[in-house]
PDB file of C-alpha atoms in Angstrom:
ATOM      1  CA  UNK A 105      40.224  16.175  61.515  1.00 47.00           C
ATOM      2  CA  UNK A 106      42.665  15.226  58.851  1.00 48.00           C
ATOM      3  CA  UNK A 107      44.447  17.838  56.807  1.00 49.00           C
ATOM      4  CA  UNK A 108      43.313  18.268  53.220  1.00 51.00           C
ATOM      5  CA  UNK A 109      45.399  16.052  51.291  1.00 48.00           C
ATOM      6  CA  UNK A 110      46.656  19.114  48.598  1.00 50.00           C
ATOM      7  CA  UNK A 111      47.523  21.296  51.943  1.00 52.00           C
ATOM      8  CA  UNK A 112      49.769  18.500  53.095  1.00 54.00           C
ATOM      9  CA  UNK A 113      53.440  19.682  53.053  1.00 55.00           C
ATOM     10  CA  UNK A 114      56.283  16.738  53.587  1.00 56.00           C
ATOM     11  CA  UNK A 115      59.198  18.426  55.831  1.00 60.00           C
ATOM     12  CA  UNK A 116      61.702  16.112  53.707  1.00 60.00           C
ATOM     13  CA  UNK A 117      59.793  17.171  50.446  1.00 59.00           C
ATOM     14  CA  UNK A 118      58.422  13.922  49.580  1.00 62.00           C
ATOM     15  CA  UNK A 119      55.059  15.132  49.217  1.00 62.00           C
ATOM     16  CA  UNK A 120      52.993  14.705  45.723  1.00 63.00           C
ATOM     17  CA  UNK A 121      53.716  16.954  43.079  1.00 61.00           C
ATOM     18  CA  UNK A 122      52.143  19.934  43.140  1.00 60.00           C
ATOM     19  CA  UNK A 123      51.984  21.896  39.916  1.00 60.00           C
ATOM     20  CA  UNK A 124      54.416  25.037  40.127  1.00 61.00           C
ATOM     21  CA  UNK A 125      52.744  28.233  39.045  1.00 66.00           C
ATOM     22  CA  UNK A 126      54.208  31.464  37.815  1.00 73.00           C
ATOM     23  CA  UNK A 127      52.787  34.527  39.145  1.00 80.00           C
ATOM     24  CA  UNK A 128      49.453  35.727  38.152  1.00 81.00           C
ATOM     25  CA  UNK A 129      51.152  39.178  37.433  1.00 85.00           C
ATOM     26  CA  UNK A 130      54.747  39.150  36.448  1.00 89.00           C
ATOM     27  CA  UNK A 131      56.613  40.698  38.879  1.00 91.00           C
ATOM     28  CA  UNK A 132      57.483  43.775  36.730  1.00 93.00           C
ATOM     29  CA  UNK A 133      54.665  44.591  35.328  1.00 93.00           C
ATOM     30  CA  UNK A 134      53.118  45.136  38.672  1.00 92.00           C
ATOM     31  CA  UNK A 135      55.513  47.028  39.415  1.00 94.00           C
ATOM     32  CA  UNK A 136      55.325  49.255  36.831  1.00 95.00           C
ATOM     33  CA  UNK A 137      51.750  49.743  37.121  1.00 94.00           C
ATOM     34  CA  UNK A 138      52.756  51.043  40.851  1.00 94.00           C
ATOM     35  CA  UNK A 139      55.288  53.612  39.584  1.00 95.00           C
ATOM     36  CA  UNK A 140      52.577  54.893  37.202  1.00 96.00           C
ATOM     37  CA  UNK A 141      50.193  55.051  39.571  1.00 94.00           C
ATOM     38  CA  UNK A 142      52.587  57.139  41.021  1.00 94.00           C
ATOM     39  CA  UNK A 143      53.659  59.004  38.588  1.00 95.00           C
ATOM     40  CA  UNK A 144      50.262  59.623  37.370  1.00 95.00           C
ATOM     41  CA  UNK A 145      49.101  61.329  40.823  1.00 94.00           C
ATOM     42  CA  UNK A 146      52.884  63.337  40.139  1.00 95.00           C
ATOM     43  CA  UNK A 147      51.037  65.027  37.357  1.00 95.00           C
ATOM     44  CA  UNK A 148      47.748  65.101  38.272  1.00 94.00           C
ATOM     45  CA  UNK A 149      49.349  67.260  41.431  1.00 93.00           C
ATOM     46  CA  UNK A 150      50.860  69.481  38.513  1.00 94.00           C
ATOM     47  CA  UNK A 151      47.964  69.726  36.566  1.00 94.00           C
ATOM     48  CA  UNK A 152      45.920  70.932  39.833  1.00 91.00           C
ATOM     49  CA  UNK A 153      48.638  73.380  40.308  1.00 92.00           C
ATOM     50  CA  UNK A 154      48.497  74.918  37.011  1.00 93.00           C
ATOM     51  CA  UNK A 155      44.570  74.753  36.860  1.00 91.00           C
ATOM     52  CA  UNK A 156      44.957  76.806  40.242  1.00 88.00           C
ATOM     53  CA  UNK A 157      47.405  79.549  39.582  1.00 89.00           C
ATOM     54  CA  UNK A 158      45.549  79.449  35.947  1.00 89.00           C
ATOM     55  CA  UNK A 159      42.555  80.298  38.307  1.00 87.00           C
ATOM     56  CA  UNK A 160      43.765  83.020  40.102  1.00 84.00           C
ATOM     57  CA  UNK A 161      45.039  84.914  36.656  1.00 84.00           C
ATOM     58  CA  UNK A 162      41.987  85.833  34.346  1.00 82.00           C
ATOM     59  CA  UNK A 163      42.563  87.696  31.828  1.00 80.00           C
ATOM     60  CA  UNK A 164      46.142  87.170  31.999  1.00 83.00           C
ATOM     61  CA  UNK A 165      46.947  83.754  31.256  1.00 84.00           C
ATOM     62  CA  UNK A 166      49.240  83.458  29.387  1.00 87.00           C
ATOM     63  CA  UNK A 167      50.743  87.183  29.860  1.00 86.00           C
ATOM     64  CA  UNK A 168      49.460  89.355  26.591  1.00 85.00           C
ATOM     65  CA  UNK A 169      53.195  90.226  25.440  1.00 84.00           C
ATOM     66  CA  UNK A 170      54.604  86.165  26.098  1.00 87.00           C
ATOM     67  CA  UNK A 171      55.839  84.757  23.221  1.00 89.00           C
ATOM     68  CA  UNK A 172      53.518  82.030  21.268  1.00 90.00           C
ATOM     69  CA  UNK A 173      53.567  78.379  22.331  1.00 92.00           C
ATOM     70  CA  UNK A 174      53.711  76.774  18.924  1.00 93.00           C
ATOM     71  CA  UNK A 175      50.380  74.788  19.224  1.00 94.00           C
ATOM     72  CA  UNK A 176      49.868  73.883  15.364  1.00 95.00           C
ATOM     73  CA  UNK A 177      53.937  72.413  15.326  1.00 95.00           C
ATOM     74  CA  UNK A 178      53.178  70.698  18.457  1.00 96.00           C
ATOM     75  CA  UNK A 179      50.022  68.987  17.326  1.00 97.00           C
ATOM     76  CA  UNK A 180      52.001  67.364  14.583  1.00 97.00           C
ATOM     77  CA  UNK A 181      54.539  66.309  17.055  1.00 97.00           C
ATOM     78  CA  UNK A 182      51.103  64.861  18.843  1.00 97.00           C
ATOM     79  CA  UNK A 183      50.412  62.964  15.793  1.00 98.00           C
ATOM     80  CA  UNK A 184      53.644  61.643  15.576  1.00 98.00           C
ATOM     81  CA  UNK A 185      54.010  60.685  19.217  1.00 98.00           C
ATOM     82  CA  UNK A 186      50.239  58.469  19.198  1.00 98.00           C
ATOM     83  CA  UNK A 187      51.716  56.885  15.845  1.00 98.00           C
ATOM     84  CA  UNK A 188      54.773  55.460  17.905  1.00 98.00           C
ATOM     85  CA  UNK A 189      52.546  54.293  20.547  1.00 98.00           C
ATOM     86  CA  UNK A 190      49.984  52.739  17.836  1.00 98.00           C
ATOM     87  CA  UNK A 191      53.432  50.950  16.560  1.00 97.00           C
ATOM     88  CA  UNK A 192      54.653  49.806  19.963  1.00 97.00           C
ATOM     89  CA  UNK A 193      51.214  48.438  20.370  1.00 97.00           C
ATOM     90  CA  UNK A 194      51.312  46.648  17.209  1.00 97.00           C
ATOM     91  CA  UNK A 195      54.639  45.372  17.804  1.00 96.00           C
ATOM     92  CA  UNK A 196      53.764  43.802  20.996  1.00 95.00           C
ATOM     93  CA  UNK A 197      51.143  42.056  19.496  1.00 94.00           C
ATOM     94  CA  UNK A 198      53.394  41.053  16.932  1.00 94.00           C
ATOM     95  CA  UNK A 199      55.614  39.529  19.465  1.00 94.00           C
ATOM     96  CA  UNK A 200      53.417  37.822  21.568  1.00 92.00           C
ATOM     97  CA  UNK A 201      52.087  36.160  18.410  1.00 90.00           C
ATOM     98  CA  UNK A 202      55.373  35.047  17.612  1.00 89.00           C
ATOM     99  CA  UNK A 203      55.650  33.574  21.078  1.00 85.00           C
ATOM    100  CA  UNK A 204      52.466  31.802  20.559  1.00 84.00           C
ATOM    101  CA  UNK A 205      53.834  30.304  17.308  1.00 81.00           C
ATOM    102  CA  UNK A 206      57.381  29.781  17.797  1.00 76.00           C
ATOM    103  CA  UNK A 207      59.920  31.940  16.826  1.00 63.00           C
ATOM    104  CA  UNK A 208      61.653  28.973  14.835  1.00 68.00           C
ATOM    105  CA  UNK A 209      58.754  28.634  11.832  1.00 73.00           C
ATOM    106  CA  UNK A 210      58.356  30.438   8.787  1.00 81.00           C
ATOM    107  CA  UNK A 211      54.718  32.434  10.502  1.00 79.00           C
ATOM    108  CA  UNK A 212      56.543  32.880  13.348  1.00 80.00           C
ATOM    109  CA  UNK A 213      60.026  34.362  12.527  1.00 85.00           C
ATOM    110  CA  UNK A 214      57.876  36.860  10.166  1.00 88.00           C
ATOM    111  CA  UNK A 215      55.841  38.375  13.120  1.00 89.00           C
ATOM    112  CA  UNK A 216      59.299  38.504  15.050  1.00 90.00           C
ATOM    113  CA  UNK A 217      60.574  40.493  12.250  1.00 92.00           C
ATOM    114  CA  UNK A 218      57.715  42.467  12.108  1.00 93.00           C
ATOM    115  CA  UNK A 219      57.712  43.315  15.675  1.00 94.00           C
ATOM    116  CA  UNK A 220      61.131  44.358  15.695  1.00 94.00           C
ATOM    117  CA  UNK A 221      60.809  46.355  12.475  1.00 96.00           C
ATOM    118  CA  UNK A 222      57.777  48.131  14.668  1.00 97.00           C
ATOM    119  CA  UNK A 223      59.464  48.506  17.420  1.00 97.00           C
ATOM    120  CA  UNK A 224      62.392  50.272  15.930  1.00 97.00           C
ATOM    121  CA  UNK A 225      59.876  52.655  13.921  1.00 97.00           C
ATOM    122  CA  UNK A 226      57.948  53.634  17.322  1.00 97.00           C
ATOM    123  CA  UNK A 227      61.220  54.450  19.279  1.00 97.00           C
ATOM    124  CA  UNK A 228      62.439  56.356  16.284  1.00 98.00           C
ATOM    125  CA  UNK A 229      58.967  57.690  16.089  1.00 98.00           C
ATOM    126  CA  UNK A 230      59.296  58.697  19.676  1.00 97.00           C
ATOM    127  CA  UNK A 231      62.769  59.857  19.513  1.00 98.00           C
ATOM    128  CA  UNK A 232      61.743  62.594  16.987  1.00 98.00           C
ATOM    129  CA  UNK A 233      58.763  63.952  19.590  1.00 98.00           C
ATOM    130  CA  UNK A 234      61.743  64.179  21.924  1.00 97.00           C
ATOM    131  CA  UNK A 235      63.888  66.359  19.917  1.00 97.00           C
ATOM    132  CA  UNK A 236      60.560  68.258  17.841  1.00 97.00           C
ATOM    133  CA  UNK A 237      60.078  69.427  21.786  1.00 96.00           C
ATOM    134  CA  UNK A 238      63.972  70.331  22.629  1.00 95.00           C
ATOM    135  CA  UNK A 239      64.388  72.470  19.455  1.00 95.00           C
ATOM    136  CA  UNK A 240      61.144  74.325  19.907  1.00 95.00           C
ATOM    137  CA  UNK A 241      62.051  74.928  23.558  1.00 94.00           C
ATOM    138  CA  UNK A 242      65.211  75.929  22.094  1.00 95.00           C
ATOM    139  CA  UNK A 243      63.424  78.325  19.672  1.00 94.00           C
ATOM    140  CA  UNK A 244      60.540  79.717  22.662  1.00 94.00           C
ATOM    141  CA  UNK A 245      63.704  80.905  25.320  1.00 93.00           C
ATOM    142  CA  UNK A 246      65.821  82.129  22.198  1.00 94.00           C
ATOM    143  CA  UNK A 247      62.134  84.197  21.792  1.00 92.00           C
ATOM    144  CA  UNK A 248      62.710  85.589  25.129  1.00 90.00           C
ATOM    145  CA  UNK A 249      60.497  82.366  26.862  1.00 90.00           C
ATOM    146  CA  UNK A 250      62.464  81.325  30.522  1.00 89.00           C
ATOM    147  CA  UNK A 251      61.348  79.600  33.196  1.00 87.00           C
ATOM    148  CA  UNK A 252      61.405  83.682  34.998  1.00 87.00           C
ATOM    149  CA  UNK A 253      59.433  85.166  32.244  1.00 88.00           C
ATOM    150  CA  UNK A 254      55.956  84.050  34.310  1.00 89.00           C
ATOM    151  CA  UNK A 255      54.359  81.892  36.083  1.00 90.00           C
ATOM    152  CA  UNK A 256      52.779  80.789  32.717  1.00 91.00           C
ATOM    153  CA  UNK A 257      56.079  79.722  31.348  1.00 91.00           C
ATOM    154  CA  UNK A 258      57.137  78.224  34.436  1.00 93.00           C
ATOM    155  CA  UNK A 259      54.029  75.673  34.515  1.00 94.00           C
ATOM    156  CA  UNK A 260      55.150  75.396  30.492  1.00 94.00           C
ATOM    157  CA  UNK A 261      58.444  74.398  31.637  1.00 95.00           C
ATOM    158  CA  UNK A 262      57.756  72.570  34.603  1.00 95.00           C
ATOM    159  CA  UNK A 263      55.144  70.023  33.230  1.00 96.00           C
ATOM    160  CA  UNK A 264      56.461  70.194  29.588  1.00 96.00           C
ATOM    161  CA  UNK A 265      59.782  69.358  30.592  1.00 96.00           C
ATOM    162  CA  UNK A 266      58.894  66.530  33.019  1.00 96.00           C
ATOM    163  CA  UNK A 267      56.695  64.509  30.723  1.00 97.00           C
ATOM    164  CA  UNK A 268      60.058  65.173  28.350  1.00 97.00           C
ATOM    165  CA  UNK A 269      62.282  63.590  30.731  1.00 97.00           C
ATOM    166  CA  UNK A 270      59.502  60.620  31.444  1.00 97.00           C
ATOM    167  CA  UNK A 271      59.847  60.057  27.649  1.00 98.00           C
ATOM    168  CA  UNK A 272      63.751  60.553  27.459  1.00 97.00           C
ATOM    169  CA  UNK A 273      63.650  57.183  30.266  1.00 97.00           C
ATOM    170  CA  UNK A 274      60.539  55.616  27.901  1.00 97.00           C
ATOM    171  CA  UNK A 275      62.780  55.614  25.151  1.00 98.00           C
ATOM    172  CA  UNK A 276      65.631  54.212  26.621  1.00 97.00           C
ATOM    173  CA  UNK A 277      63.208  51.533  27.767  1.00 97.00           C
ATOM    174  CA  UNK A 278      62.188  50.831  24.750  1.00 97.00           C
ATOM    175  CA  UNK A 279      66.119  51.069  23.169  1.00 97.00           C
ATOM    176  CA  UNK A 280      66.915  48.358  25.941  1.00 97.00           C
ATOM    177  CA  UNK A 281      63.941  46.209  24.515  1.00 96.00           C
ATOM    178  CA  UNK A 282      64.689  46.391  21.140  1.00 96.00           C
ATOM    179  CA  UNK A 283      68.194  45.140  22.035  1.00 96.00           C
ATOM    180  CA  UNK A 284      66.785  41.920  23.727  1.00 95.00           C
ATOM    181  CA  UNK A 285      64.374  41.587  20.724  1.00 94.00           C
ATOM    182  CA  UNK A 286      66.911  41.806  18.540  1.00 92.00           C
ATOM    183  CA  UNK A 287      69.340  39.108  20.693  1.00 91.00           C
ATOM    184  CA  UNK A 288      66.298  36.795  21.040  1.00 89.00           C
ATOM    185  CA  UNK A 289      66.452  37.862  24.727  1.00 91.00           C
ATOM    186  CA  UNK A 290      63.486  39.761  25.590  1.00 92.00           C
ATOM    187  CA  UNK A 291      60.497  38.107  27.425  1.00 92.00           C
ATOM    188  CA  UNK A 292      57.333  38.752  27.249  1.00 91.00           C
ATOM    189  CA  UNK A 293      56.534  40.638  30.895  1.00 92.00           C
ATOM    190  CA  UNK A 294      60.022  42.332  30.568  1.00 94.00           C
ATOM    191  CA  UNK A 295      58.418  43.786  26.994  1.00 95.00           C
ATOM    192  CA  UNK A 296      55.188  44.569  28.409  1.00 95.00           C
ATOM    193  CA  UNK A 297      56.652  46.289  31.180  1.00 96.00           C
ATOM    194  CA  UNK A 298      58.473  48.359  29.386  1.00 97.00           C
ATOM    195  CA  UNK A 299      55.532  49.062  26.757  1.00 97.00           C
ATOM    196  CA  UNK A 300      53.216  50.160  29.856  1.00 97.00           C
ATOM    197  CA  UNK A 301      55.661  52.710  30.436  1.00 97.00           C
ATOM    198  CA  UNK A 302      56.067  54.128  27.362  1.00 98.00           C
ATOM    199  CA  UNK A 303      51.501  53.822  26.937  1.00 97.00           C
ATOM    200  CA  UNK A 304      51.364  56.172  30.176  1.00 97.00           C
ATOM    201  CA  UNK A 305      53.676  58.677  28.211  1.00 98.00           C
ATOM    202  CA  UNK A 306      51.919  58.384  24.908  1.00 98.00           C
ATOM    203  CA  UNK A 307      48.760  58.570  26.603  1.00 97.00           C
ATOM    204  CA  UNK A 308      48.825  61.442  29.036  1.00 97.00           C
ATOM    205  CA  UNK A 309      50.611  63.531  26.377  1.00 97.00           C
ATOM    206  CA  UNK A 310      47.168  64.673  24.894  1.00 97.00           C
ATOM    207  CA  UNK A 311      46.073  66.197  27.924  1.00 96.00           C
ATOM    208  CA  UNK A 312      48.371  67.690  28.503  1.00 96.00           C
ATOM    209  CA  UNK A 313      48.641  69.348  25.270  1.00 96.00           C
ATOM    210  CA  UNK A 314      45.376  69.970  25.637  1.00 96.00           C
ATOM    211  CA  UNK A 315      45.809  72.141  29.033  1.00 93.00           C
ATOM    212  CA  UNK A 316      49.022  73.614  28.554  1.00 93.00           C
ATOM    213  CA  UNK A 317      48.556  74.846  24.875  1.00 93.00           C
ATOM    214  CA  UNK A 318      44.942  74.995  24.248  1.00 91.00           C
ATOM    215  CA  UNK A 319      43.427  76.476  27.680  1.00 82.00           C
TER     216      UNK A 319
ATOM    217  CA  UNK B  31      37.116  42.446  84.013  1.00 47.00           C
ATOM    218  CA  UNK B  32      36.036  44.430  81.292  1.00 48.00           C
ATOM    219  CA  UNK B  33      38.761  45.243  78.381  1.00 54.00           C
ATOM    220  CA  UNK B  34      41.413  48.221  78.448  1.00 52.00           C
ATOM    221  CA  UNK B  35      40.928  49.464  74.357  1.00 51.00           C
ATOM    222  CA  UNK B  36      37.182  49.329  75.296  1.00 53.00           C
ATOM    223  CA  UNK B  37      37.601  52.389  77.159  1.00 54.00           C
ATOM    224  CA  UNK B  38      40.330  53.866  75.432  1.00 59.00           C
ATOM    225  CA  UNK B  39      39.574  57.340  73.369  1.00 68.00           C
ATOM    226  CA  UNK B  40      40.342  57.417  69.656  1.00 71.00           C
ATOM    227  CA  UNK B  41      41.711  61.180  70.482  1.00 75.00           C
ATOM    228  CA  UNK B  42      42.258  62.988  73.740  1.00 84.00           C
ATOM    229  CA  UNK B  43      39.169  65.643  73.984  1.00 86.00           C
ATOM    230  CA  UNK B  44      41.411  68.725  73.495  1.00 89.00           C
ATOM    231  CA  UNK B  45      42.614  66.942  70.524  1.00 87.00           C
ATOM    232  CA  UNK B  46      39.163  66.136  69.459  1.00 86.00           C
ATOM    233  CA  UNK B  47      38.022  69.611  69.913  1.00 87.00           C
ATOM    234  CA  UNK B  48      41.214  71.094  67.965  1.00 83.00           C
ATOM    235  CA  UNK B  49      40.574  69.094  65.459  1.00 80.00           C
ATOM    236  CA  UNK B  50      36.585  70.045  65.167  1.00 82.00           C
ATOM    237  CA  UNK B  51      37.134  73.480  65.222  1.00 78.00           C
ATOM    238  CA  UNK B  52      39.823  73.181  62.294  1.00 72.00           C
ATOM    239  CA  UNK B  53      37.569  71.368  60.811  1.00 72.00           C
ATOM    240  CA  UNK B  54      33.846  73.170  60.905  1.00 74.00           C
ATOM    241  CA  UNK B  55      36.181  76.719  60.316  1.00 71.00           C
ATOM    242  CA  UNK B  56      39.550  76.236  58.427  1.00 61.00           C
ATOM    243  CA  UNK B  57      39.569  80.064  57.992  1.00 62.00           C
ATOM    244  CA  UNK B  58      41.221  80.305  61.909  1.00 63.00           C
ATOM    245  CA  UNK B  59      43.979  77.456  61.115  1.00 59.00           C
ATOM    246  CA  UNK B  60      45.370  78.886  58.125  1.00 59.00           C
ATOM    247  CA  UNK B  61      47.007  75.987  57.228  1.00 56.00           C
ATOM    248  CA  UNK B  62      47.157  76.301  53.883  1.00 60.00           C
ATOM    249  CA  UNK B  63      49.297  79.257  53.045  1.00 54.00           C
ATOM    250  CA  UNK B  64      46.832  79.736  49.411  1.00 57.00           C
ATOM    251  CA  UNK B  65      43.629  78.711  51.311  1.00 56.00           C
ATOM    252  CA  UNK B  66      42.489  82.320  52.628  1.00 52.00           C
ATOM    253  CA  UNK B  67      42.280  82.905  48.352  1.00 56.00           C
ATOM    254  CA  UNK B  68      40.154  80.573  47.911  1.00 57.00           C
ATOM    255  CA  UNK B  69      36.980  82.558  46.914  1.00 64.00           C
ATOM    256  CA  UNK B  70      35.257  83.021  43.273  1.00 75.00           C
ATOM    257  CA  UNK B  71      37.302  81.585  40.426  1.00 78.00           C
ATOM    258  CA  UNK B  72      40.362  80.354  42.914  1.00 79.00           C
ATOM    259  CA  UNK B  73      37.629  78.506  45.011  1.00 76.00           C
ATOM    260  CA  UNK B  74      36.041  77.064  42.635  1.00 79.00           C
ATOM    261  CA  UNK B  75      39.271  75.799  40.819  1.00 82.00           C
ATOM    262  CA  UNK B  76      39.963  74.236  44.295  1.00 80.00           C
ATOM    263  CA  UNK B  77      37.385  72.501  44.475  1.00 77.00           C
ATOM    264  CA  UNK B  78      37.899  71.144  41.175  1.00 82.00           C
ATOM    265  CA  UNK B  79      41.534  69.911  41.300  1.00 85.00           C
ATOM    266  CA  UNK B  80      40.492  68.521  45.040  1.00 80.00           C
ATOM    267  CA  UNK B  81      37.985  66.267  42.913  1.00 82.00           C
ATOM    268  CA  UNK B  82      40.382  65.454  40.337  1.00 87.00           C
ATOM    269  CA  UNK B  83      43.444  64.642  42.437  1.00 87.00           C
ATOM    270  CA  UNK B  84      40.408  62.196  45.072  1.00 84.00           C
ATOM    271  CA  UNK B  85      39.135  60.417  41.809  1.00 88.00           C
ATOM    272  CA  UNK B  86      42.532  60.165  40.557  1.00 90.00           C
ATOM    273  CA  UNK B  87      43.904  58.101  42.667  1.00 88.00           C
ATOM    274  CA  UNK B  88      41.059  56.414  43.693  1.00 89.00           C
ATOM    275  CA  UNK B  89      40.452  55.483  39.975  1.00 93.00           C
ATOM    276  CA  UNK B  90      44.051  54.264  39.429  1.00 92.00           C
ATOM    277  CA  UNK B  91      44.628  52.307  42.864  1.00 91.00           C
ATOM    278  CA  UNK B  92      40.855  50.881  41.637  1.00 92.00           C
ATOM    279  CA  UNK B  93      41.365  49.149  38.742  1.00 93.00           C
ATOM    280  CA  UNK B  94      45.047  48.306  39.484  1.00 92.00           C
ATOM    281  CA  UNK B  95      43.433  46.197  42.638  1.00 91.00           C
ATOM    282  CA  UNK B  96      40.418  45.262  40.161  1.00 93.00           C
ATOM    283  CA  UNK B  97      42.716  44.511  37.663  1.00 92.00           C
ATOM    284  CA  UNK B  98      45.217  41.912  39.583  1.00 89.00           C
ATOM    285  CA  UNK B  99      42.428  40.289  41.127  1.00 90.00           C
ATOM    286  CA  UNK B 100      40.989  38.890  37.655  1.00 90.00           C
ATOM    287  CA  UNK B 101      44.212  38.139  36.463  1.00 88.00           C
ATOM    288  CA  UNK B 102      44.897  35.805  39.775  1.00 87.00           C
ATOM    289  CA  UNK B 103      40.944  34.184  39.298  1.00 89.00           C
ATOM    290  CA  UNK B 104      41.851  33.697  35.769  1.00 86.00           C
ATOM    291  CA  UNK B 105      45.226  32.136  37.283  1.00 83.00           C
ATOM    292  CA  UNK B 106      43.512  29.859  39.582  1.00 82.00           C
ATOM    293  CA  UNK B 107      41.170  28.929  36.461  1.00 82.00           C
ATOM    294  CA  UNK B 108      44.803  28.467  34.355  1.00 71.00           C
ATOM    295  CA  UNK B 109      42.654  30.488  31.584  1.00 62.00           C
ATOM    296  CA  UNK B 110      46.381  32.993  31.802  1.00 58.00           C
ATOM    297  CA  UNK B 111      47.161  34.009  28.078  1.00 55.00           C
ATOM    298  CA  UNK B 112      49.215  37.319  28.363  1.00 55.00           C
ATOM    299  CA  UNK B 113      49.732  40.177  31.143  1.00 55.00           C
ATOM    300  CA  UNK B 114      47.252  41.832  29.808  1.00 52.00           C
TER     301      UNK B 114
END
């Protein structure tokens, strides 16, 4: 039976042309989807923990003489962190209409402008959650709040601290991008990527607010 | 001649019955250092982060493999607009 004529493949490349294809998923963004898959199962192991040793405390959780998490300051810093990711979100669809258009007419160059404008907002936007959370940590061990006091404040540490340093990279992902933008440089799956990145932060923030402050 | 695997066992039987009797009474293998707490409140907050960490990453390896499959039909179709 002869071979299908589109499966035919010339050893000295002579064959017809086949159209080239990118992939169906830039490379990147799959890959960042993996690493917050990962990271995702990361806190939901944390999360179990806490719910756990939250578990075997009643009555006691947190201590009765622990100093106060600051739950009203931190849902402003909430507030602030969803309006950077609202702004990264309209910046990337800024950009990608700019793509669409062409960067070089007058429609065009205006969403580019907006995007980076956006762009710049949400990472200072994000920037401020980042330091809002340093100076209140700041202000809970000055209160007498370590990672020793009790198991509590260790959980308030432990899964505070390592969304924290999730955003600290987030930001510098999003720093990087704004660079490119800025240079003309930055593709679209290379923004995407890092936008995914800095969506899981944004996103899981909330619940964990929500567990750590408010349970 | 009949085939090798065809008779081969997935575990020996002492394996097999090690592993059922860890199985129908985890109390006797102990090999969770927190499971012998596991009773009232703990229990129950075991079973609940059991379910949560299962769906979790059943959920998120789910529509990751849901997810790249459409995009590569809508490849094949060349109907691709954005990663998204």
């Amino acid at each position: 039976m002869a071979p299908q004529a589109d499966s035919v493949v010339w050893l000295d490349g002579s064959g017809p042309p086949r159209p080239r294809r990118g992939p169906a998923v830039p490379h990147s963004v799959l890959g960042m989807l993996l690493v917050v898959v990962m990271e995702l199962m990361m806190f939901a192991g944390l999360v179990s923990a806490y719910l756990v040793a939250q578990a075997a405390n009643p009555g006691s959780w947190p201590p009765p003489g622990q100093p106060r998490l600051p739950i009203e300051a931190t849902a402003f810093n909430t507030l602030v962190l969803l309006a950077s990711g609202a702004l990264v979100w309209v910046a990337g669809r800024s950009f990608a209409s700019a793509e669409t258009l062409g960067a070089s007419g007058t429609v065009g160059a205006a969403e580019r402008a907006k995007a980076d404008r956006l762009l710049l907002i949400g990472t200072l936007l994000g920037s401020f959650f980042v330091l809002f959370q340093g100076f209140e940590w700041v202000r809970l061990i000055n209160e007498g709040l370590t990672l020793n006091y009790s198991t509590h404040g260790s959980f308030f540490y432990l899964i505070v601290g390592t969304h924290a340093l999730h955003a600290i990279v987030a930001l510098g992902a999003l720093s990087w991008a704004y660079g490119k933008l800025r240079g003309g440089l930055l593709t679209d799956g290379a923004f995407w990527t890092v936008r995914i990145l800095w969506f899981f932060v944004v996103g899981l923030w909330p619940a964990l607010y929500a567990l750590v402050y408010l349970s | 001649m009949s085939h090798p695997a065809r008779h081969a066992r997935l575990l020996p039987g002492w394996l097999a019955a090690v592993c059922a009797v860890v199985l129908l009474a985890p109390d006797l293998a102990h090999a969770c250092s927190v499971c012998p707490l596991g009773s009232g409140r703990t229990g129950k907050a075991y079973l609940i982060t059991g379910l949560l960490i299962s769906a979790t990453q059943l959920i998120a390896v789910g529509s990751l493999v849901w997810w790249w499959r459409r995009r590569v039909r809508q490849a094949e179709s060349g109907d691709v607009t954005d990663p998204t």
